[in-house]
PDB file of C-alpha atoms in Angstrom:
ATOM      1  CA  MET A   1     106.600  72.177 118.755  1.00 63.00           C
ATOM      2  CA  THR A   2     108.278  72.278 121.919  1.00 80.00           C
ATOM      3  CA  SER A   3     106.776  69.854 124.401  1.00 90.00           C
ATOM      4  CA  ASP A   4     105.529  70.612 127.512  1.00 92.00           C
ATOM      5  CA  GLN A   5     108.249  68.663 129.098  1.00 94.00           C
ATOM      6  CA  GLU A   6     111.043  70.712 127.525  1.00 96.00           C
ATOM      7  CA  ILE A   7     109.219  73.409 128.820  1.00 96.00           C
ATOM      8  CA  TYR A   8     109.463  71.890 132.162  1.00 96.00           C
ATOM      9  CA  LEU A   9     112.801  71.617 131.853  1.00 97.00           C
ATOM     10  CA  TRP A  10     113.988  74.774 130.774  1.00 98.00           C
ATOM     11  CA  THR A  11     112.428  76.470 133.095  1.00 97.00           C
ATOM     12  CA  THR A  12     114.178  74.399 135.953  1.00 97.00           C
ATOM     13  CA  ARG A  13     117.668  75.633 134.758  1.00 97.00           C
ATOM     14  CA  ASN A  14     116.695  78.765 133.840  1.00 98.00           C
ATOM     15  CA  ARG A  15     115.449  79.187 137.719  1.00 97.00           C
ATOM     16  CA  LEU A  16     118.965  78.040 138.550  1.00 98.00           C
ATOM     17  CA  MET A  17     120.634  80.361 136.380  1.00 98.00           C
ATOM     18  CA  ILE A  18     118.716  83.142 138.003  1.00 98.00           C
ATOM     19  CA  ALA A  19     119.771  82.117 141.181  1.00 98.00           C
ATOM     20  CA  ASP A  20     123.440  82.159 140.458  1.00 98.00           C
ATOM     21  CA  LEU A  21     122.678  85.793 139.008  1.00 98.00           C
ATOM     22  CA  LEU A  22     121.183  86.732 141.696  1.00 98.00           C
ATOM     23  CA  ALA A  23     123.544  84.810 144.288  1.00 98.00           C
ATOM     24  CA  SER A  24     126.659  86.911 142.154  1.00 97.00           C
ATOM     25  CA  LEU A  25     125.070  90.459 143.663  1.00 98.00           C
ATOM     26  CA  ASP A  26     126.164  92.341 146.188  1.00 97.00           C
ATOM     27  CA  ASP A  27     123.447  95.125 148.212  1.00 97.00           C
ATOM     28  CA  ALA A  28     123.481  97.425 145.417  1.00 97.00           C
ATOM     29  CA  GLY A  29     122.658  94.810 142.829  1.00 98.00           C
ATOM     30  CA  TRP A  30     119.657  93.520 144.703  1.00 98.00           C
ATOM     31  CA  ASN A  31     118.728  97.360 145.034  1.00 97.00           C
ATOM     32  CA  ALA A  32     119.148  98.042 141.509  1.00 98.00           C
ATOM     33  CA  PRO A  33     116.525  99.303 139.423  1.00 98.00           C
ATOM     34  CA  THR A  34     115.148  96.553 136.452  1.00 98.00           C
ATOM     35  CA  LEU A  35     113.300  96.857 133.345  1.00 97.00           C
ATOM     36  CA  CYS A  36     109.683  96.313 135.439  1.00 95.00           C
ATOM     37  CA  SER A  37     108.239  99.868 136.486  1.00 92.00           C
ATOM     38  CA  GLY A  38     108.425 100.357 140.057  1.00 94.00           C
ATOM     39  CA  TRP A  39     110.564  97.038 140.740  1.00 96.00           C
ATOM     40  CA  THR A  40     114.585  96.825 142.076  1.00 97.00           C
ATOM     41  CA  VAL A  41     116.101  93.175 141.310  1.00 98.00           C
ATOM     42  CA  ARG A  42     114.588  91.629 145.129  1.00 97.00           C
ATOM     43  CA  HIS A  43     111.159  92.720 144.187  1.00 96.00           C
ATOM     44  CA  LEU A  44     111.623  90.410 140.979  1.00 97.00           C
ATOM     45  CA  ALA A  45     113.336  87.357 143.001  1.00 97.00           C
ATOM     46  CA  ALA A  46     110.394  87.734 145.324  1.00 94.00           C
ATOM     47  CA  HIS A  47     107.992  87.691 142.614  1.00 94.00           C
ATOM     48  CA  LEU A  48     109.762  84.370 141.332  1.00 95.00           C
ATOM     49  CA  THR A  49     109.155  82.963 144.491  1.00 93.00           C
ATOM     50  CA  GLN A  50     105.363  83.127 144.029  1.00 87.00           C
ATOM     51  CA  HIS A  51     104.132  80.122 143.840  1.00 85.00           C
ATOM     52  CA  VAL A  52     105.904  78.752 146.313  1.00 84.00           C
ATOM     53  CA  PHE A  53     103.807  80.445 148.921  1.00 73.00           C
ATOM     54  CA  VAL A  54     100.537  81.956 147.106  1.00 64.00           C
ATOM     55  CA  GLY A  55      98.203  79.154 145.483  1.00 65.00           C
ATOM     56  CA  PHE A  56      95.139  80.228 142.986  1.00 66.00           C
ATOM     57  CA  GLY A  57      93.233  80.554 145.883  1.00 61.00           C
ATOM     58  CA  ARG A  58      95.067  82.780 147.967  1.00 67.00           C
ATOM     59  CA  PHE A  59      95.858  85.051 144.889  1.00 61.00           C
ATOM     60  CA  PHE A  60      92.001  84.972 144.442  1.00 67.00           C
ATOM     61  CA  LEU A  61      91.277  86.129 148.040  1.00 70.00           C
ATOM     62  CA  THR A  62      93.900  88.557 147.893  1.00 66.00           C
ATOM     63  CA  ALA A  63      93.137  90.625 144.055  1.00 66.00           C
ATOM     64  CA  LEU A  64      89.829  90.703 145.968  1.00 72.00           C
ATOM     65  CA  ARG A  65      91.376  93.426 148.159  1.00 71.00           C
ATOM     66  CA  PHE A  66      92.222  95.508 145.014  1.00 58.00           C
ATOM     67  CA  ARG A  67      88.996  94.778 143.222  1.00 68.00           C
ATOM     68  CA  GLY A  68      90.544  91.968 140.773  1.00 63.00           C
ATOM     69  CA  ASP A  69      93.148  94.474 139.707  1.00 66.00           C
ATOM     70  CA  THR A  70      95.701  91.792 139.052  1.00 72.00           C
ATOM     71  CA  ASP A  71      98.739  93.766 138.701  1.00 76.00           C
ATOM     72  CA  ARG A  72      98.139  95.506 142.294  1.00 81.00           C
ATOM     73  CA  THR A  73      97.653  91.780 143.582  1.00 80.00           C
ATOM     74  CA  VAL A  74     101.151  90.918 142.101  1.00 79.00           C
ATOM     75  CA  ASP A  75     102.775  93.972 143.302  1.00 84.00           C
ATOM     76  CA  HIS A  76     101.381  93.726 146.804  1.00 84.00           C
ATOM     77  CA  ILE A  77     102.637  90.064 147.141  1.00 85.00           C
ATOM     78  CA  ALA A  78     106.296  90.655 145.778  1.00 87.00           C
ATOM     79  CA  ARG A  79     106.391  93.633 148.076  1.00 90.00           C
ATOM     80  CA  ARG A  80     105.791  91.073 150.978  1.00 89.00           C
ATOM     81  CA  LEU A  81     107.935  88.283 149.748  1.00 92.00           C
ATOM     82  CA  ALA A  82     110.729  90.731 149.639  1.00 93.00           C
ATOM     83  CA  ARG A  83     110.689  91.579 153.110  1.00 95.00           C
ATOM     84  CA  ARG A  84     112.539  88.302 153.337  1.00 95.00           C
ATOM     85  CA  PRO A  85     116.575  87.677 152.967  1.00 96.00           C
ATOM     86  CA  PRO A  86     118.028  87.461 149.680  1.00 97.00           C
ATOM     87  CA  GLU A  87     119.884  84.794 150.776  1.00 97.00           C
ATOM     88  CA  GLN A  88     116.500  83.105 151.609  1.00 96.00           C
ATOM     89  CA  LEU A  89     115.061  84.339 148.467  1.00 97.00           C
ATOM     90  CA  VAL A  90     118.011  82.087 146.030  1.00 97.00           C
ATOM     91  CA  ALA A  91     117.487  79.092 148.036  1.00 97.00           C
ATOM     92  CA  LEU A  92     113.821  79.130 147.753  1.00 95.00           C
ATOM     93  CA  LEU A  93     114.540  79.506 144.107  1.00 95.00           C
ATOM     94  CA  ARG A  94     117.147  76.713 143.829  1.00 97.00           C
ATOM     95  CA  GLU A  95     115.387  74.566 146.449  1.00 96.00           C
ATOM     96  CA  HIS A  96     111.761  75.116 144.153  1.00 95.00           C
ATOM     97  CA  ALA A  97     113.576  75.173 140.794  1.00 96.00           C
ATOM     98  CA  ALA A  98     112.236  71.952 139.407  1.00 96.00           C
ATOM     99  CA  ASP A  99     108.704  72.716 140.496  1.00 95.00           C
ATOM    100  CA  ARG A 100     105.884  72.094 137.711  1.00 93.00           C
ATOM    101  CA  VAL A 101     103.416  75.215 137.597  1.00 87.00           C
ATOM    102  CA  ASP A 102     100.636  75.053 135.403  1.00 86.00           C
ATOM    103  CA  PRO A 103      98.518  78.011 135.644  1.00 83.00           C
ATOM    104  CA  ALA A 104      94.989  78.364 134.055  1.00 77.00           C
ATOM    105  CA  ARG A 105      94.727  80.202 130.400  1.00 78.00           C
ATOM    106  CA  VAL A 106      98.770  80.326 130.406  1.00 85.00           C
ATOM    107  CA  GLY A 107     100.258  76.603 131.009  1.00 89.00           C
ATOM    108  CA  PRO A 108     103.598  75.660 131.435  1.00 92.00           C
ATOM    109  CA  PHE A 109     104.513  78.676 128.773  1.00 92.00           C
ATOM    110  CA  GLY A 110     103.474  81.177 131.582  1.00 92.00           C
ATOM    111  CA  PRO A 111     106.421  80.403 134.188  1.00 94.00           C
ATOM    112  CA  PHE A 112     108.824  79.696 131.279  1.00 96.00           C
ATOM    113  CA  ALA A 113     108.527  83.150 129.936  1.00 96.00           C
ATOM    114  CA  GLU A 114     109.019  84.501 133.023  1.00 95.00           C
ATOM    115  CA  THR A 115     112.424  83.010 133.760  1.00 97.00           C
ATOM    116  CA  CYS A 116     113.262  84.124 130.446  1.00 98.00           C
ATOM    117  CA  VAL A 117     112.159  87.828 130.508  1.00 98.00           C
ATOM    118  CA  HIS A 118     112.992  88.301 134.103  1.00 98.00           C
ATOM    119  CA  LEU A 119     116.250  87.360 134.054  1.00 98.00           C
ATOM    120  CA  ARG A 120     116.615  90.069 130.795  1.00 98.00           C
ATOM    121  CA  ASP A 121     114.542  92.450 133.257  1.00 98.00           C
ATOM    122  CA  MET A 122     117.529  92.126 136.007  1.00 98.00           C
ATOM    123  CA  ALA A 123     120.364  91.336 133.799  1.00 98.00           C
ATOM    124  CA  ARG A 124     119.864  94.345 130.909  1.00 98.00           C
ATOM    125  CA  PRO A 125     119.757  97.126 133.753  1.00 97.00           C
ATOM    126  CA  LEU A 126     122.721  95.621 135.302  1.00 97.00           C
ATOM    127  CA  GLY A 127     124.741  95.554 131.910  1.00 97.00           C
ATOM    128  CA  LEU A 128     125.002  91.894 132.383  1.00 97.00           C
ATOM    129  CA  THR A 129     125.327  89.558 129.580  1.00 96.00           C
ATOM    130  CA  THR A 130     123.689  86.802 131.874  1.00 97.00           C
ATOM    131  CA  ASP A 131     121.348  85.165 129.340  1.00 98.00           C
ATOM    132  CA  VAL A 132     119.163  81.918 128.898  1.00 98.00           C
ATOM    133  CA  PRO A 133     119.888  80.129 125.487  1.00 97.00           C
ATOM    134  CA  VAL A 134     119.017  81.072 121.818  1.00 97.00           C
ATOM    135  CA  GLU A 135     116.453  77.804 121.582  1.00 97.00           C
ATOM    136  CA  HIS A 136     114.767  79.190 124.591  1.00 97.00           C
ATOM    137  CA  TRP A 137     114.185  82.727 123.378  1.00 98.00           C
ATOM    138  CA  ARG A 138     113.380  80.739 119.920  1.00 97.00           C
ATOM    139  CA  ALA A 139     110.565  78.498 121.652  1.00 96.00           C
ATOM    140  CA  LEU A 140     109.426  81.830 123.355  1.00 96.00           C
ATOM    141  CA  LEU A 141     108.768  84.077 120.621  1.00 95.00           C
ATOM    142  CA  GLY A 142     107.254  81.461 118.684  1.00 94.00           C
ATOM    143  CA  TYR A 143     104.657  81.380 120.939  1.00 94.00           C
ATOM    144  CA  LEU A 144     104.511  84.875 121.629  1.00 94.00           C
ATOM    145  CA  ALA A 145     103.919  85.326 117.617  1.00 94.00           C
ATOM    146  CA  SER A 146     101.186  82.586 117.746  1.00 92.00           C
ATOM    147  CA  PRO A 147      97.684  83.387 117.987  1.00 89.00           C
ATOM    148  CA  THR A 148      97.370  81.076 121.275  1.00 87.00           C
ATOM    149  CA  ALA A 149      99.539  83.489 123.142  1.00 91.00           C
ATOM    150  CA  ALA A 150      98.142  84.412 126.501  1.00 88.00           C
ATOM    151  CA  PRO A 151      97.298  88.120 126.284  1.00 88.00           C
ATOM    152  CA  ALA A 152      99.007  88.978 129.738  1.00 84.00           C
ATOM    153  CA  LEU A 153     102.043  87.971 128.144  1.00 89.00           C
ATOM    154  CA  ALA A 154     101.175  89.201 125.074  1.00 90.00           C
ATOM    155  CA  PRO A 155      98.487  91.091 123.820  1.00 90.00           C
ATOM    156  CA  ALA A 156      95.991  90.559 120.679  1.00 88.00           C
ATOM    157  CA  GLY A 157      96.915  92.952 117.928  1.00 92.00           C
ATOM    158  CA  ARG A 158     100.856  93.716 119.278  1.00 95.00           C
ATOM    159  CA  LEU A 159     102.596  91.863 117.010  1.00 96.00           C
ATOM    160  CA  SER A 160      99.686  92.491 113.925  1.00 95.00           C
ATOM    161  CA  GLY A 161     100.953  93.273 110.518  1.00 96.00           C
ATOM    162  CA  LEU A 162     104.740  92.854 111.406  1.00 98.00           C
ATOM    163  CA  THR A 163     107.532  90.796 110.400  1.00 98.00           C
ATOM    164  CA  LEU A 164     109.678  89.161 112.730  1.00 98.00           C
ATOM    165  CA  THR A 165     113.178  88.372 111.566  1.00 98.00           C
ATOM    166  CA  ALA A 166     116.222  87.421 113.569  1.00 98.00           C
ATOM    167  CA  THR A 167     119.159  88.289 112.772  1.00 98.00           C
ATOM    168  CA  ASP A 168     121.562  86.012 115.006  1.00 97.00           C
ATOM    169  CA  THR A 169     119.460  82.899 114.166  1.00 96.00           C
ATOM    170  CA  ASP A 170     117.411  81.160 111.659  1.00 95.00           C
ATOM    171  CA  TRP A 171     113.630  82.855 112.469  1.00 96.00           C
ATOM    172  CA  THR A 172     111.051  84.597 111.010  1.00 96.00           C
ATOM    173  CA  THR A 173     107.866  85.266 111.000  1.00 95.00           C
ATOM    174  CA  GLY A 174     105.029  87.320 110.137  1.00 95.00           C
ATOM    175  CA  HIS A 175     103.560  89.294 107.060  1.00 94.00           C
ATOM    176  CA  GLY A 176     104.266  93.008 106.991  1.00 97.00           C
ATOM    177  CA  PRO A 177     107.363  95.832 107.386  1.00 98.00           C
ATOM    178  CA  GLU A 178     110.108  94.110 109.057  1.00 98.00           C
ATOM    179  CA  VAL A 179     111.493  94.340 112.743  1.00 98.00           C
ATOM    180  CA  ARG A 180     114.826  92.824 112.837  1.00 98.00           C
ATOM    181  CA  GLY A 181     117.468  92.347 115.590  1.00 98.00           C
ATOM    182  CA  PRO A 182     118.776  89.566 117.948  1.00 98.00           C
ATOM    183  CA  VAL A 183     116.201  86.922 118.981  1.00 98.00           C
ATOM    184  CA  GLU A 184     116.273  87.931 122.506  1.00 98.00           C
ATOM    185  CA  ALA A 185     115.776  91.442 121.840  1.00 98.00           C
ATOM    186  CA  LEU A 186     112.737  90.579 119.736  1.00 98.00           C
ATOM    187  CA  ALA A 187     111.367  88.119 122.228  1.00 98.00           C
ATOM    188  CA  MET A 188     111.489  91.445 125.194  1.00 98.00           C
ATOM    189  CA  ALA A 189     109.964  93.591 122.769  1.00 97.00           C
ATOM    190  CA  ALA A 190     107.253  91.190 121.980  1.00 97.00           C
ATOM    191  CA  ALA A 191     106.924  90.307 125.924  1.00 96.00           C
ATOM    192  CA  GLY A 192     106.242  94.971 126.460  1.00 95.00           C
ATOM    193  CA  ARG A 193     109.801  95.308 127.278  1.00 96.00           C
ATOM    194  CA  SER A 194     110.481  98.951 125.158  1.00 96.00           C
ATOM    195  CA  ALA A 195     114.277  98.782 126.368  1.00 96.00           C
ATOM    196  CA  ALA A 196     114.976  96.403 123.839  1.00 97.00           C
ATOM    197  CA  LEU A 197     113.735  98.577 120.851  1.00 98.00           C
ATOM    198  CA  ALA A 198     116.876 100.150 120.525  1.00 97.00           C
ATOM    199  CA  ASP A 199     118.041  96.709 119.556  1.00 98.00           C
ATOM    200  CA  LEU A 200     115.999  96.547 116.702  1.00 98.00           C
ATOM    201  CA  ARG A 201     116.114  98.018 113.380  1.00 98.00           C
ATOM    202  CA  GLY A 202     113.816  98.190 109.851  1.00 98.00           C
ATOM    203  CA  PRO A 203     111.039  99.718 108.773  1.00 98.00           C
ATOM    204  CA  GLY A 204     108.249  97.928 111.099  1.00 98.00           C
ATOM    205  CA  LEU A 205     110.335  99.497 114.278  1.00 98.00           C
ATOM    206  CA  PRO A 206     108.091 102.974 114.899  1.00 97.00           C
ATOM    207  CA  LEU A 207     104.639 100.903 114.365  1.00 97.00           C
ATOM    208  CA  LEU A 208     106.175  98.192 117.178  1.00 97.00           C
ATOM    209  CA  ALA A 209     107.458 100.828 119.102  1.00 97.00           C
ATOM    210  CA  SER A 210     103.843 102.833 119.224  1.00 96.00           C
ATOM    211  CA  ARG A 211     102.177  99.824 120.563  1.00 95.00           C
ATOM    212  CA  LEU A 212     104.202  99.471 123.842  1.00 93.00           C
ATOM    213  CA  THR A 213     103.867 101.221 126.990  1.00 73.00           C
ATOM    214  CA  PRO A 214     107.170 102.357 128.232  1.00 59.00           C
ATOM    215  CA  ARG A 215     108.920 100.324 130.883  1.00 52.00           C
TER     216      ARG A 215
END
């Protein structure tokens, strides 16, 4: 079981990796689409700085404007923060890389999951191989496949009745028809990214695919 302390350290390293990736992009890269529907790399970079500017109280008050719709609230905040210059967003990610954020209901795994998944949300469409270490994906996938996973990260039932088997590391869990492939692709699919399905195989794949909303 990975400790909270280790998760915080991994989150810090991943934020710095994301900052390095963003710093390497030109204008076209910053305006490229991501796996998050309707968001460019710039929107996603801005979203990763949300914790710096928006605490629970401000988020709650903003959500009231959108009748409690969390997705619309997050989108509104990201688009406002995305008005900042790219170099400022990169600097903020680096400056606050070690921030320890412990959201209600998801805990340290929430921000950690964001760094893993959102890195690949940007890198996959750009054709980049930049990725977090395999042990990060193992820890995240173990969490997403557990009964304690926050619904915001992996809705209940998404992985039920399936066996997940990583082909690039010694990891498997579940019961039922198998879905196999790289641990990154398994975790991305578990987090709702249908784009990762192309990297997966097995008799359980159609069932998993049916449970994902295209994004």
